[in-house]
PDB file of C-alpha atoms and ligand atoms in Angstrom:
ATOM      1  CA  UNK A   1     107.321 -15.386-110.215  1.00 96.00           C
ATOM      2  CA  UNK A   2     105.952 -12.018-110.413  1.00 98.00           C
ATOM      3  CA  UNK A   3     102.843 -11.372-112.129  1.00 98.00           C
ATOM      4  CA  UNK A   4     101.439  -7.918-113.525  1.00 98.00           C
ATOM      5  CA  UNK A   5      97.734  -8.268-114.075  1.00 98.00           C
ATOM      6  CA  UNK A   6      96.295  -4.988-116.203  1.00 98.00           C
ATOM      7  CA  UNK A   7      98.162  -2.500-113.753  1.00 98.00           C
ATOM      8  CA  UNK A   8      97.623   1.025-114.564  1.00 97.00           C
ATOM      9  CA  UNK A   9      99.353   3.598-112.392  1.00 97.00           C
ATOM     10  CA  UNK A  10      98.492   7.430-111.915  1.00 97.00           C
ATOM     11  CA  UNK A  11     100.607   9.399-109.391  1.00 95.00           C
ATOM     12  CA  UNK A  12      97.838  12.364-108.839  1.00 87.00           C
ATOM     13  CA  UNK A  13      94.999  11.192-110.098  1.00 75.00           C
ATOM     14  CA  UNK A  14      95.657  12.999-113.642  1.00 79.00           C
ATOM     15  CA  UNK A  15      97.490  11.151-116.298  1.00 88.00           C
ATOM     16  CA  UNK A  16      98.870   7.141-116.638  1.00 93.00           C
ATOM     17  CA  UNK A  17     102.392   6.827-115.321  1.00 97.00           C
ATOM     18  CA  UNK A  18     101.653   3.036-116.557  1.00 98.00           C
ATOM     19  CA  UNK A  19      98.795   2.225-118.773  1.00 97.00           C
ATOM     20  CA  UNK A  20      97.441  -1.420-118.421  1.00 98.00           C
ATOM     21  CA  UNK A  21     100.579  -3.327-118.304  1.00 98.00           C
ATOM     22  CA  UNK A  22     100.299  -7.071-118.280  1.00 98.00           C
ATOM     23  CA  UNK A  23     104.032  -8.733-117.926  1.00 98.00           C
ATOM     24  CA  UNK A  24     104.762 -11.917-116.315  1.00 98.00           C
ATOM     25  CA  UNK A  25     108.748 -13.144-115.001  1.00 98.00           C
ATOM     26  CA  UNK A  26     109.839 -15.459-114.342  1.00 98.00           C
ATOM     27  CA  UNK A  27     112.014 -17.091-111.449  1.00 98.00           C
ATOM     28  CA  UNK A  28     115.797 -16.330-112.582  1.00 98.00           C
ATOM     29  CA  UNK A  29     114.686 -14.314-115.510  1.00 98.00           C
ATOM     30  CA  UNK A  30     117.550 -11.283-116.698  1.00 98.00           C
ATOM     31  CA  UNK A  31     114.723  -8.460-118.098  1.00 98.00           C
ATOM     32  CA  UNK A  32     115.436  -5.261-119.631  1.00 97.00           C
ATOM     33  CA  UNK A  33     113.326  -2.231-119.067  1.00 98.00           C
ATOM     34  CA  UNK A  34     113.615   0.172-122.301  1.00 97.00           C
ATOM     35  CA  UNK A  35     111.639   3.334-123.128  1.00 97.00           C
ATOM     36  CA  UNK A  36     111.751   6.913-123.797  1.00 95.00           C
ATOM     37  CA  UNK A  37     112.240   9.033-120.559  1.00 95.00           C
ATOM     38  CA  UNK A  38     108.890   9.533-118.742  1.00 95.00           C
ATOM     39  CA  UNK A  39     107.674   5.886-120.549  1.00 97.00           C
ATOM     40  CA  UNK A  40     107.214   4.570-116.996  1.00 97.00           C
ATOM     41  CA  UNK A  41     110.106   2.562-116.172  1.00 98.00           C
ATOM     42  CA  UNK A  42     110.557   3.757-112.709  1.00 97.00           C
ATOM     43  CA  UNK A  43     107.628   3.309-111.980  1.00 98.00           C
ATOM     44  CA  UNK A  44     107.276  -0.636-112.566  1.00 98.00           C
ATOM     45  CA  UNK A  45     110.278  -0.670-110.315  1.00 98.00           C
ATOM     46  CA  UNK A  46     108.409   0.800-107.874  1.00 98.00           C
ATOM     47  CA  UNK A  47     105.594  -1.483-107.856  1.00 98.00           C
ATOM     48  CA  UNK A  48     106.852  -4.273-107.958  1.00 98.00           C
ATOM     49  CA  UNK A  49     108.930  -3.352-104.846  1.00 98.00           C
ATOM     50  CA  UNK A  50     105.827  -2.825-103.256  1.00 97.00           C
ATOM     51  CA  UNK A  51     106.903   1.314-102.757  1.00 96.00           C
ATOM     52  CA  UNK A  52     103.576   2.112-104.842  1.00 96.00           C
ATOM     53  CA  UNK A  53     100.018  -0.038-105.353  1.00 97.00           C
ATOM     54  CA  UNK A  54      98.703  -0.144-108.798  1.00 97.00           C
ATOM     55  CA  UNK A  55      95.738   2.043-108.871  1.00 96.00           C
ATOM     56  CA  UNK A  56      94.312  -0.359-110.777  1.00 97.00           C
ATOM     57  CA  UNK A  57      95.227  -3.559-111.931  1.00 98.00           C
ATOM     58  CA  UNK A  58      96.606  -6.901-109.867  1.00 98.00           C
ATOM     59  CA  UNK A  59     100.077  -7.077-109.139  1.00 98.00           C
ATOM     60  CA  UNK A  60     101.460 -11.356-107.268  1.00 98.00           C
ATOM     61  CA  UNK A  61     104.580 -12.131-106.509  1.00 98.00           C
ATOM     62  CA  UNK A  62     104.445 -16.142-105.976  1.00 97.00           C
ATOM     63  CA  UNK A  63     100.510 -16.383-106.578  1.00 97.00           C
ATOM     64  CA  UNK A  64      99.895 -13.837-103.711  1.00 97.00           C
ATOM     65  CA  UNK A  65      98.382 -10.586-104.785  1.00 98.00           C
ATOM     66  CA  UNK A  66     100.207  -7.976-103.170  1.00 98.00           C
ATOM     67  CA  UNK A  67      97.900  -5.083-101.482  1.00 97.00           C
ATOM     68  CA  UNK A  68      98.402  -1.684 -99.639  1.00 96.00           C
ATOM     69  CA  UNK A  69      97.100  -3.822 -96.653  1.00 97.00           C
ATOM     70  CA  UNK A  70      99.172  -6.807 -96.655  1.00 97.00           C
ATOM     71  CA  UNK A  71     101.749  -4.302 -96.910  1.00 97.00           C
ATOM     72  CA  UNK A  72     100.804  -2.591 -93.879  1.00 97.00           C
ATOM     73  CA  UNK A  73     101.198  -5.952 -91.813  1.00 97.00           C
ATOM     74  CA  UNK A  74     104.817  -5.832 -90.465  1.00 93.00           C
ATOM     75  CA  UNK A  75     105.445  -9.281 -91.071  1.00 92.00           C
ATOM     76  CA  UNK A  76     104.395  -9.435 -94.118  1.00 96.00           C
ATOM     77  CA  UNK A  77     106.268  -6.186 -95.386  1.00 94.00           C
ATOM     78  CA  UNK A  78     109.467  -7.783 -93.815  1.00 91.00           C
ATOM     79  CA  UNK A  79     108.773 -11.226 -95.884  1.00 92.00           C
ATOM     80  CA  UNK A  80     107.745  -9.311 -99.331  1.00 96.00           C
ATOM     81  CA  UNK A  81     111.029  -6.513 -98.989  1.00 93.00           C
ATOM     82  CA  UNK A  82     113.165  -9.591 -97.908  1.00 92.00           C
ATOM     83  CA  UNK A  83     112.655 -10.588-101.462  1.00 97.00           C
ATOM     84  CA  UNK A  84     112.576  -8.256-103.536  1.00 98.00           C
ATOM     85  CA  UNK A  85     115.918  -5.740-103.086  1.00 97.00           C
ATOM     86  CA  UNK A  86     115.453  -2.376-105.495  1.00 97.00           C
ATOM     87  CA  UNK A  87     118.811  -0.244-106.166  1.00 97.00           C
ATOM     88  CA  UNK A  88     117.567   3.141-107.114  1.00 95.00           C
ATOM     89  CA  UNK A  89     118.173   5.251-109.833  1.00 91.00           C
ATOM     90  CA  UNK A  90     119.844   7.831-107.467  1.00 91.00           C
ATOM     91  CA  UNK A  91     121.737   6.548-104.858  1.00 90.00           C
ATOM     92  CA  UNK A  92     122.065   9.845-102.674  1.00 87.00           C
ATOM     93  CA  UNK A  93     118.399   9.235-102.050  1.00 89.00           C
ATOM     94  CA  UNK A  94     118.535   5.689-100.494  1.00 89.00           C
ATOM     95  CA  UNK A  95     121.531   5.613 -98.345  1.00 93.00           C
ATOM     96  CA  UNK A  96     120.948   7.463 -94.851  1.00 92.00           C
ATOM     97  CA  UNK A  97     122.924   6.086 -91.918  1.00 94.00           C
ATOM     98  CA  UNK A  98     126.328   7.821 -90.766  1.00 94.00           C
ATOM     99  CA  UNK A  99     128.800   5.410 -92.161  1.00 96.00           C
ATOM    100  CA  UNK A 100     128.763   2.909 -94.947  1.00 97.00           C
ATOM    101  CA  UNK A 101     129.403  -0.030 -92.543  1.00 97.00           C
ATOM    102  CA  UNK A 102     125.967   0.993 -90.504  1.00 96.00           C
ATOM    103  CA  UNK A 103     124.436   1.211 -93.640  1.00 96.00           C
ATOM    104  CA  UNK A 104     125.003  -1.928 -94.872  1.00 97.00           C
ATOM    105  CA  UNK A 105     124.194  -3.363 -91.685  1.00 96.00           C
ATOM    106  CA  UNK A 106     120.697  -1.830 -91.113  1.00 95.00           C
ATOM    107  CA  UNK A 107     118.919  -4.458 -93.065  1.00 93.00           C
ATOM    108  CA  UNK A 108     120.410  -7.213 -91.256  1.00 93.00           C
ATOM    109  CA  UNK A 109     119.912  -5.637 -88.133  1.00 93.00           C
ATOM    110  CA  UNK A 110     116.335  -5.056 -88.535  1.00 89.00           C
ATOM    111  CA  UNK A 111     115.778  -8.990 -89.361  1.00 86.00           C
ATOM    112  CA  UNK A 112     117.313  -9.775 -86.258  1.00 84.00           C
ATOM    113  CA  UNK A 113     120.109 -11.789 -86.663  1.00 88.00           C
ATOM    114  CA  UNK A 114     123.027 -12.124 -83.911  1.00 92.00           C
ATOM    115  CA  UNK A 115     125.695  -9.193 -84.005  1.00 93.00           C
ATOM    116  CA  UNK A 116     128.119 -11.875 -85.051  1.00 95.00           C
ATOM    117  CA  UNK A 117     126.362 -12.780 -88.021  1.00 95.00           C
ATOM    118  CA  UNK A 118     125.901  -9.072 -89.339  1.00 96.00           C
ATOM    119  CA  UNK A 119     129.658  -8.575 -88.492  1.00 96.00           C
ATOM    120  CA  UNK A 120     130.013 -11.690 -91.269  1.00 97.00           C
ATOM    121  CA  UNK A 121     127.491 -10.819 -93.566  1.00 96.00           C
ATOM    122  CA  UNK A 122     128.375  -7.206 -93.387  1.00 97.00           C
ATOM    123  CA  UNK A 123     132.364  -8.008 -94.323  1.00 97.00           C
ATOM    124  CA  UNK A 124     131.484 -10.200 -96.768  1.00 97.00           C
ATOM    125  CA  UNK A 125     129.618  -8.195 -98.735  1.00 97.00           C
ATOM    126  CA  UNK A 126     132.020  -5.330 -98.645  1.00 98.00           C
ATOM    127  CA  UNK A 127     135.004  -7.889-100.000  1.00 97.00           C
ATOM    128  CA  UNK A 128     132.542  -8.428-102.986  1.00 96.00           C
ATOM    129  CA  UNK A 129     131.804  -5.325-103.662  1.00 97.00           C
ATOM    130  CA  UNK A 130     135.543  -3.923-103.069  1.00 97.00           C
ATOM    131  CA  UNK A 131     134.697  -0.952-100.127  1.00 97.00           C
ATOM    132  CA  UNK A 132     135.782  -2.525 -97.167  1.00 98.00           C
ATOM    133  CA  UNK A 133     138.420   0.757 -97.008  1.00 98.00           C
ATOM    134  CA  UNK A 134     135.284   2.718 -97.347  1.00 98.00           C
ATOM    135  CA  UNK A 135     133.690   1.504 -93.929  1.00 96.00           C
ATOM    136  CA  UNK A 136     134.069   3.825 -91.500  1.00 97.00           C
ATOM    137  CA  UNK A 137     133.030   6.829 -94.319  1.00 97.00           C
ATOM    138  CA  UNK A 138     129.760   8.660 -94.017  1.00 96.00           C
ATOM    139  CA  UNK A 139     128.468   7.729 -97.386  1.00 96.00           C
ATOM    140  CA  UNK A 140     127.204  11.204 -98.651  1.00 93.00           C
ATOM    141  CA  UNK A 141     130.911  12.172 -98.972  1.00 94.00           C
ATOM    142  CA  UNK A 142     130.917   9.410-101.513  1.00 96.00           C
ATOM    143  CA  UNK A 143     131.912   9.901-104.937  1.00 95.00           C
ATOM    144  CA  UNK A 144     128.779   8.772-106.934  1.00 93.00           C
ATOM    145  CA  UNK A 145     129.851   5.549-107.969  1.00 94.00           C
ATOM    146  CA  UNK A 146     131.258   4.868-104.038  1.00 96.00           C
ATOM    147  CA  UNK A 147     127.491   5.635-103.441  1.00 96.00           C
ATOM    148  CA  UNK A 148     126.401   3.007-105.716  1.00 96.00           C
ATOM    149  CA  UNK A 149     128.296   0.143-104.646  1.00 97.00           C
ATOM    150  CA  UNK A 150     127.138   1.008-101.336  1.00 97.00           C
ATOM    151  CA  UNK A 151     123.600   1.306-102.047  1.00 97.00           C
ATOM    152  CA  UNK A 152     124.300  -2.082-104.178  1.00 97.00           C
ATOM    153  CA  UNK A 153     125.959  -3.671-101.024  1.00 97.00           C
ATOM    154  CA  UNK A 154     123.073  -2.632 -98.245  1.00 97.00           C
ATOM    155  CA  UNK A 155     120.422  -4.348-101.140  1.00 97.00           C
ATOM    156  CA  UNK A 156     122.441  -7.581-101.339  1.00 97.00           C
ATOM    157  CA  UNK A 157     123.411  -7.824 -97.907  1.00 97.00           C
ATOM    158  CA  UNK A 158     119.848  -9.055 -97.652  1.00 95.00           C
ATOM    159  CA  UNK A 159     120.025 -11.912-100.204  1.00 96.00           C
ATOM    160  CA  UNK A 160     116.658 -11.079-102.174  1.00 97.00           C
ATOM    161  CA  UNK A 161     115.473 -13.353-104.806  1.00 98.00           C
ATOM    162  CA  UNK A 162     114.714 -10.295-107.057  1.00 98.00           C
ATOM    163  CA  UNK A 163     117.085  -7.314-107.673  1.00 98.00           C
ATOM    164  CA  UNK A 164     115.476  -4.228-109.159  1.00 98.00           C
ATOM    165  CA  UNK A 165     118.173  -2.266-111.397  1.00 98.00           C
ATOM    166  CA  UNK A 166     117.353   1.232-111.788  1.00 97.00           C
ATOM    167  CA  UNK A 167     119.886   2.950-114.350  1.00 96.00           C
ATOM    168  CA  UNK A 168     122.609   1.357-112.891  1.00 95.00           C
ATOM    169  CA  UNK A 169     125.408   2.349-114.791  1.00 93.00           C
ATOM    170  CA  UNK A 170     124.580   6.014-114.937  1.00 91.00           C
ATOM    171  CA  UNK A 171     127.340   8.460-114.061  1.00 88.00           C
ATOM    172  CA  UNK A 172     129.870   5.390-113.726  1.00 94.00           C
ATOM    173  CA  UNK A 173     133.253   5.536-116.095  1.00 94.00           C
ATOM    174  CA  UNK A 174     134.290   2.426-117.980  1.00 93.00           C
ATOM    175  CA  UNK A 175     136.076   0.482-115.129  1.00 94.00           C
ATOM    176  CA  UNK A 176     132.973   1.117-112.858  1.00 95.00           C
ATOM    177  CA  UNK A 177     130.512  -0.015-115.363  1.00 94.00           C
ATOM    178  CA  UNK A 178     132.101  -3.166-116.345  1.00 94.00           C
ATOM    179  CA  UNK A 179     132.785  -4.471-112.504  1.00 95.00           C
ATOM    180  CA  UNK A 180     128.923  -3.924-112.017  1.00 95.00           C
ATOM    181  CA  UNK A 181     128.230  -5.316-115.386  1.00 95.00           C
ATOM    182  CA  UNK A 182     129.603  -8.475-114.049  1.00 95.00           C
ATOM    183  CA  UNK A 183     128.482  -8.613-110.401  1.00 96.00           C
ATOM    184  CA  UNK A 184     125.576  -8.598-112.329  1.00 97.00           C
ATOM    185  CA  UNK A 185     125.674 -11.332-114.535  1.00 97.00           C
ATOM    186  CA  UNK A 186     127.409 -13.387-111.825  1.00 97.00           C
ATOM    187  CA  UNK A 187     124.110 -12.949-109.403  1.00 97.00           C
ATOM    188  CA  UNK A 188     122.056 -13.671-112.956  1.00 98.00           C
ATOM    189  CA  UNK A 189     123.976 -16.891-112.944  1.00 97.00           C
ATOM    190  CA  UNK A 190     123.749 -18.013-109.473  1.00 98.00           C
ATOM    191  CA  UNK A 191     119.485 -17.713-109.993  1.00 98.00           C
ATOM    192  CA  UNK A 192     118.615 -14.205-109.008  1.00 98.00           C
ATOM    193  CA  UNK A 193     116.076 -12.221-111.000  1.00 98.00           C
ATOM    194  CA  UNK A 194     117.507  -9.002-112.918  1.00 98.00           C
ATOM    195  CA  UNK A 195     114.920  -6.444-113.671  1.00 98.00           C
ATOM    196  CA  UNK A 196     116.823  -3.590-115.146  1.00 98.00           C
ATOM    197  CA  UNK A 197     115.932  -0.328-116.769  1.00 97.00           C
ATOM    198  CA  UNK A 198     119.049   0.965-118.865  1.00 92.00           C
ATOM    199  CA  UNK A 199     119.518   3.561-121.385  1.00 89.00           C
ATOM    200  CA  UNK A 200     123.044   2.600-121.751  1.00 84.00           C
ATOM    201  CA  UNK A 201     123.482  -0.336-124.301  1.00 87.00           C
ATOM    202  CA  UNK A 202     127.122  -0.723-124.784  1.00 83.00           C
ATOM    203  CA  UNK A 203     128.165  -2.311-120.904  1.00 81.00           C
ATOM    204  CA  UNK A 204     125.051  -3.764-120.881  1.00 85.00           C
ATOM    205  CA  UNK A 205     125.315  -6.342-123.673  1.00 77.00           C
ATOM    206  CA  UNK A 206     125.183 -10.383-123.087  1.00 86.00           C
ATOM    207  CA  UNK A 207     123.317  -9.193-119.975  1.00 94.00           C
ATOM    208  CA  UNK A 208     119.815  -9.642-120.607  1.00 96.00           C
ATOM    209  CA  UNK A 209     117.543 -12.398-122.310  1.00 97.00           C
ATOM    210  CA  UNK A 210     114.575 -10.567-122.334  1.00 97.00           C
ATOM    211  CA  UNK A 211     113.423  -6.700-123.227  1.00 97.00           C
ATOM    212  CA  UNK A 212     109.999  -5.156-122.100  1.00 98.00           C
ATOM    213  CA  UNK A 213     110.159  -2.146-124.229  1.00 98.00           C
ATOM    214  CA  UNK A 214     107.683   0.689-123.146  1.00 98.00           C
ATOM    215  CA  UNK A 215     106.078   3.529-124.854  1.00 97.00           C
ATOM    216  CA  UNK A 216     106.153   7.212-124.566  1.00 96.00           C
ATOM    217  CA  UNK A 217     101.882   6.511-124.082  1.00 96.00           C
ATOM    218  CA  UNK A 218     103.263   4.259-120.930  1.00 97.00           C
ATOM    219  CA  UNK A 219     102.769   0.905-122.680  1.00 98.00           C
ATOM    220  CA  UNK A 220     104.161  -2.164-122.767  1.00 98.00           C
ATOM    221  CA  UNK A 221     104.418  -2.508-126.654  1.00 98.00           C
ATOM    222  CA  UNK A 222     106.944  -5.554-127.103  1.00 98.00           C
ATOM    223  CA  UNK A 223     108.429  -8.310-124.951  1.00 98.00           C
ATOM    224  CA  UNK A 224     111.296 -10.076-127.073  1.00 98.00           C
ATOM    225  CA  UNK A 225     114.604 -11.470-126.988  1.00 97.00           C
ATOM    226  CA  UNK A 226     116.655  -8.504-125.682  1.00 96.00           C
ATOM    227  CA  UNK A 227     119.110  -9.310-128.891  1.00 95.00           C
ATOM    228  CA  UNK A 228     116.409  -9.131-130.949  1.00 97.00           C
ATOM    229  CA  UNK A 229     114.883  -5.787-129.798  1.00 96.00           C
ATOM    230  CA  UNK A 230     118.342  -4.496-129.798  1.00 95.00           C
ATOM    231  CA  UNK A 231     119.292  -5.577-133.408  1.00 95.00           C
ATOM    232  CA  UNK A 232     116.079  -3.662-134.855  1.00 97.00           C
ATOM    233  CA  UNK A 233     117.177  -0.258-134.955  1.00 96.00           C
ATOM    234  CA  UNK A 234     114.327   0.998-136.902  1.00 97.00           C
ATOM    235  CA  UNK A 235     111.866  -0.156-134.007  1.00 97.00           C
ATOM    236  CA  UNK A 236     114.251   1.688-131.176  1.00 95.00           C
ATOM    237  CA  UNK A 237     114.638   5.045-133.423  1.00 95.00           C
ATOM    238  CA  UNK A 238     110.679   4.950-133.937  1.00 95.00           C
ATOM    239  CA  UNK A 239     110.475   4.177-129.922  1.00 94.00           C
ATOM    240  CA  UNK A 240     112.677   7.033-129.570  1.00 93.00           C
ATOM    241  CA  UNK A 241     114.908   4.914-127.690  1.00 92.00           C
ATOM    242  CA  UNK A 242     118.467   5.216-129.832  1.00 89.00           C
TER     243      UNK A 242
HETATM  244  N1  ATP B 301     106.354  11.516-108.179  1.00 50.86           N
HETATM  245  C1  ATP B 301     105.696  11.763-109.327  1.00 50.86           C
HETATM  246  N2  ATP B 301     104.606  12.575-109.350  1.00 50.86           N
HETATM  247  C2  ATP B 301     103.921  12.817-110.491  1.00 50.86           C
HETATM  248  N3  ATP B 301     104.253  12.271-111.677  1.00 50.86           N
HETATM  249  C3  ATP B 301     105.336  11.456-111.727  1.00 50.86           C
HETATM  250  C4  ATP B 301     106.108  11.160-110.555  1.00 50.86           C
HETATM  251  N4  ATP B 301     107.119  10.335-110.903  1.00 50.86           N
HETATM  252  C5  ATP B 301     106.965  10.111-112.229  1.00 50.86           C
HETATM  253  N5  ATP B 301     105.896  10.780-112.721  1.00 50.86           N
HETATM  254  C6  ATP B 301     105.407  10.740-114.135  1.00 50.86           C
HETATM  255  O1  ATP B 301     105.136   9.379-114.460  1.00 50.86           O
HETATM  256  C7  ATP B 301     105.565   9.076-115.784  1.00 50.86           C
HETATM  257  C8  ATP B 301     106.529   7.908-115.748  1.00 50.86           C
HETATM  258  O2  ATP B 301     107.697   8.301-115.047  1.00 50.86           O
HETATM  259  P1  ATP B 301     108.882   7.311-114.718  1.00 50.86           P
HETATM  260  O3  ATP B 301     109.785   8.016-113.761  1.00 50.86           O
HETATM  261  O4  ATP B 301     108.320   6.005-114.306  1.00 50.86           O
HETATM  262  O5  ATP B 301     109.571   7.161-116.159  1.00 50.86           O
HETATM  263  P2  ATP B 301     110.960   6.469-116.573  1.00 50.86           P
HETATM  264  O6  ATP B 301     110.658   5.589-117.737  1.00 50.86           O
HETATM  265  O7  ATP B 301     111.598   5.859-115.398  1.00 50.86           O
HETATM  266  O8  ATP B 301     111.802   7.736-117.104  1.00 50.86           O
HETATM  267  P3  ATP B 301     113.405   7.999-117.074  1.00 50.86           P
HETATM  268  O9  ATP B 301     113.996   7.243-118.224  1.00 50.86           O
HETATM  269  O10 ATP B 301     113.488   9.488-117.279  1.00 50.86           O
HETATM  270  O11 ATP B 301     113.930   7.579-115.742  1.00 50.86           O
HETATM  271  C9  ATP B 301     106.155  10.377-116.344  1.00 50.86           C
HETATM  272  O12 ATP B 301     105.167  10.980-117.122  1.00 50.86           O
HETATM  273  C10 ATP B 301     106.468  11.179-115.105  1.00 50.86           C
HETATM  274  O13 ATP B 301     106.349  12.577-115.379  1.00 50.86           O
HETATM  275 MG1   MG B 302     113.382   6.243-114.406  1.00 50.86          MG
END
């Protein structure tokens, strides 16, 4: 369960990236983030992958607040990131190792586990994801949405309980979209949490249950059935949304 308490972000000290957002989901929940560009989408993401600290505000996942401190504790970092898996909006900007296999591998490596069991983990999730023929490729020669089911692949190589969508389905065509549309329904379905922030509506639909639709003032201004908040055009022209 991850709990947002009155968390207000500011990235320099200036304006509110988030203004006192207080948002609660649940175990196996399928959320959509909507808002305007610059509404502060991202930067949930970010916090609740523990990569920022609300500046002010309380922020638990499972009853435990989650601090700058606890965060600094190597064990607990490797517990926390072990849950909670965060696919950014650019891919280029997460993936770093020489070639996709060693990518995918790092996270398992880091936890420990035996060579043989990365080997198995590692194919696996390569079959899934349909790049096994992109293994041995360093993946900033990637096309972009190579890069994304690579990036998708090193996340869920680790198994989190939480996935953290951002944009997913920009820059991929049709066939793209729809494959990831599914792989992400199917680990919906098998009880993952989907925490998603989308602009793009149409390969999107059936997806979510629930929208957390933000403000261009960085505020959470309604949490409804995603159907519902999609069905009320006027609402997403005044939001500047559609
Ligand atoms: N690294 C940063 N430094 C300073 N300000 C930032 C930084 N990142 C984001 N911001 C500001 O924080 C606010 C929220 O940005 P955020 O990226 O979270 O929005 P978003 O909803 O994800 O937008 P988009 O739909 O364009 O991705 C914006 O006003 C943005 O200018
Ligand atoms: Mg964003």
């Amino acid at each position: 369960m991850i709990q947002l308490d009155h968390v207000s972000y500011t990235y320099d000290g200036s304006e509110n990236a988030l203004a006192d957002i207080s948002l609660n989901i649940a175990d196996g929940a399928s959320l959509a983030l909507i808002g305007a560009n610059g509404s502060g989408k991202s930067t949930l993401m970010k916090i609740i992958s523990g990569l920022t600290i609300p500046s002010s505000g309380v922020y638990r996942l499972n009853n435990e607040e989650i601090t700058e401190k606890k965060l600094k504790d190597p064990r607990f970092s490797r517990m926390f990131h072990k849950q909670i898996g965060f696919v950014f909006q650019n891919s280029e900007t997460q993936l770093f190792c020489s070639n996709v296999w060693e990518e995918i591998a790092f996270g398992p490596l880091q936890m420990g586990l035996t060579v043989q069991d990365v080997q198995a983990r590692v194919t696996e999730i390569m079959d899934l994801l349909e790049i096994s023929h992109l293994k041995k490729r360093p993946p900033y020669h990637l096309s972009g949405g190579e890069q994304k089911r690579v990036a998708i692949a090193a996340t869920a190589v680790m198994n989190p309980d939480v996935y953290l969508f951002d944009e997913p389905m920009n820059n991929l065509d049709p066939k793209n979209k729809s494959f990831l549309r599914q792989f992400i329904s199917r680990l919906n379905q098998s009880g993952k949490t989907i925490i998603c922030s989308t602009h793009d509506f149409a390969y999107v639909d059936d997806l979510f249950k629930k929208a957390a639709v933000f403000s261009e003032t960085h505020q959470l201004v309604r949490l409804d059935d995603y159907s519902r908040v999609l069905a009320d055009r006027d609402f997403l022209t005044k939001m500047n949304i559609i």
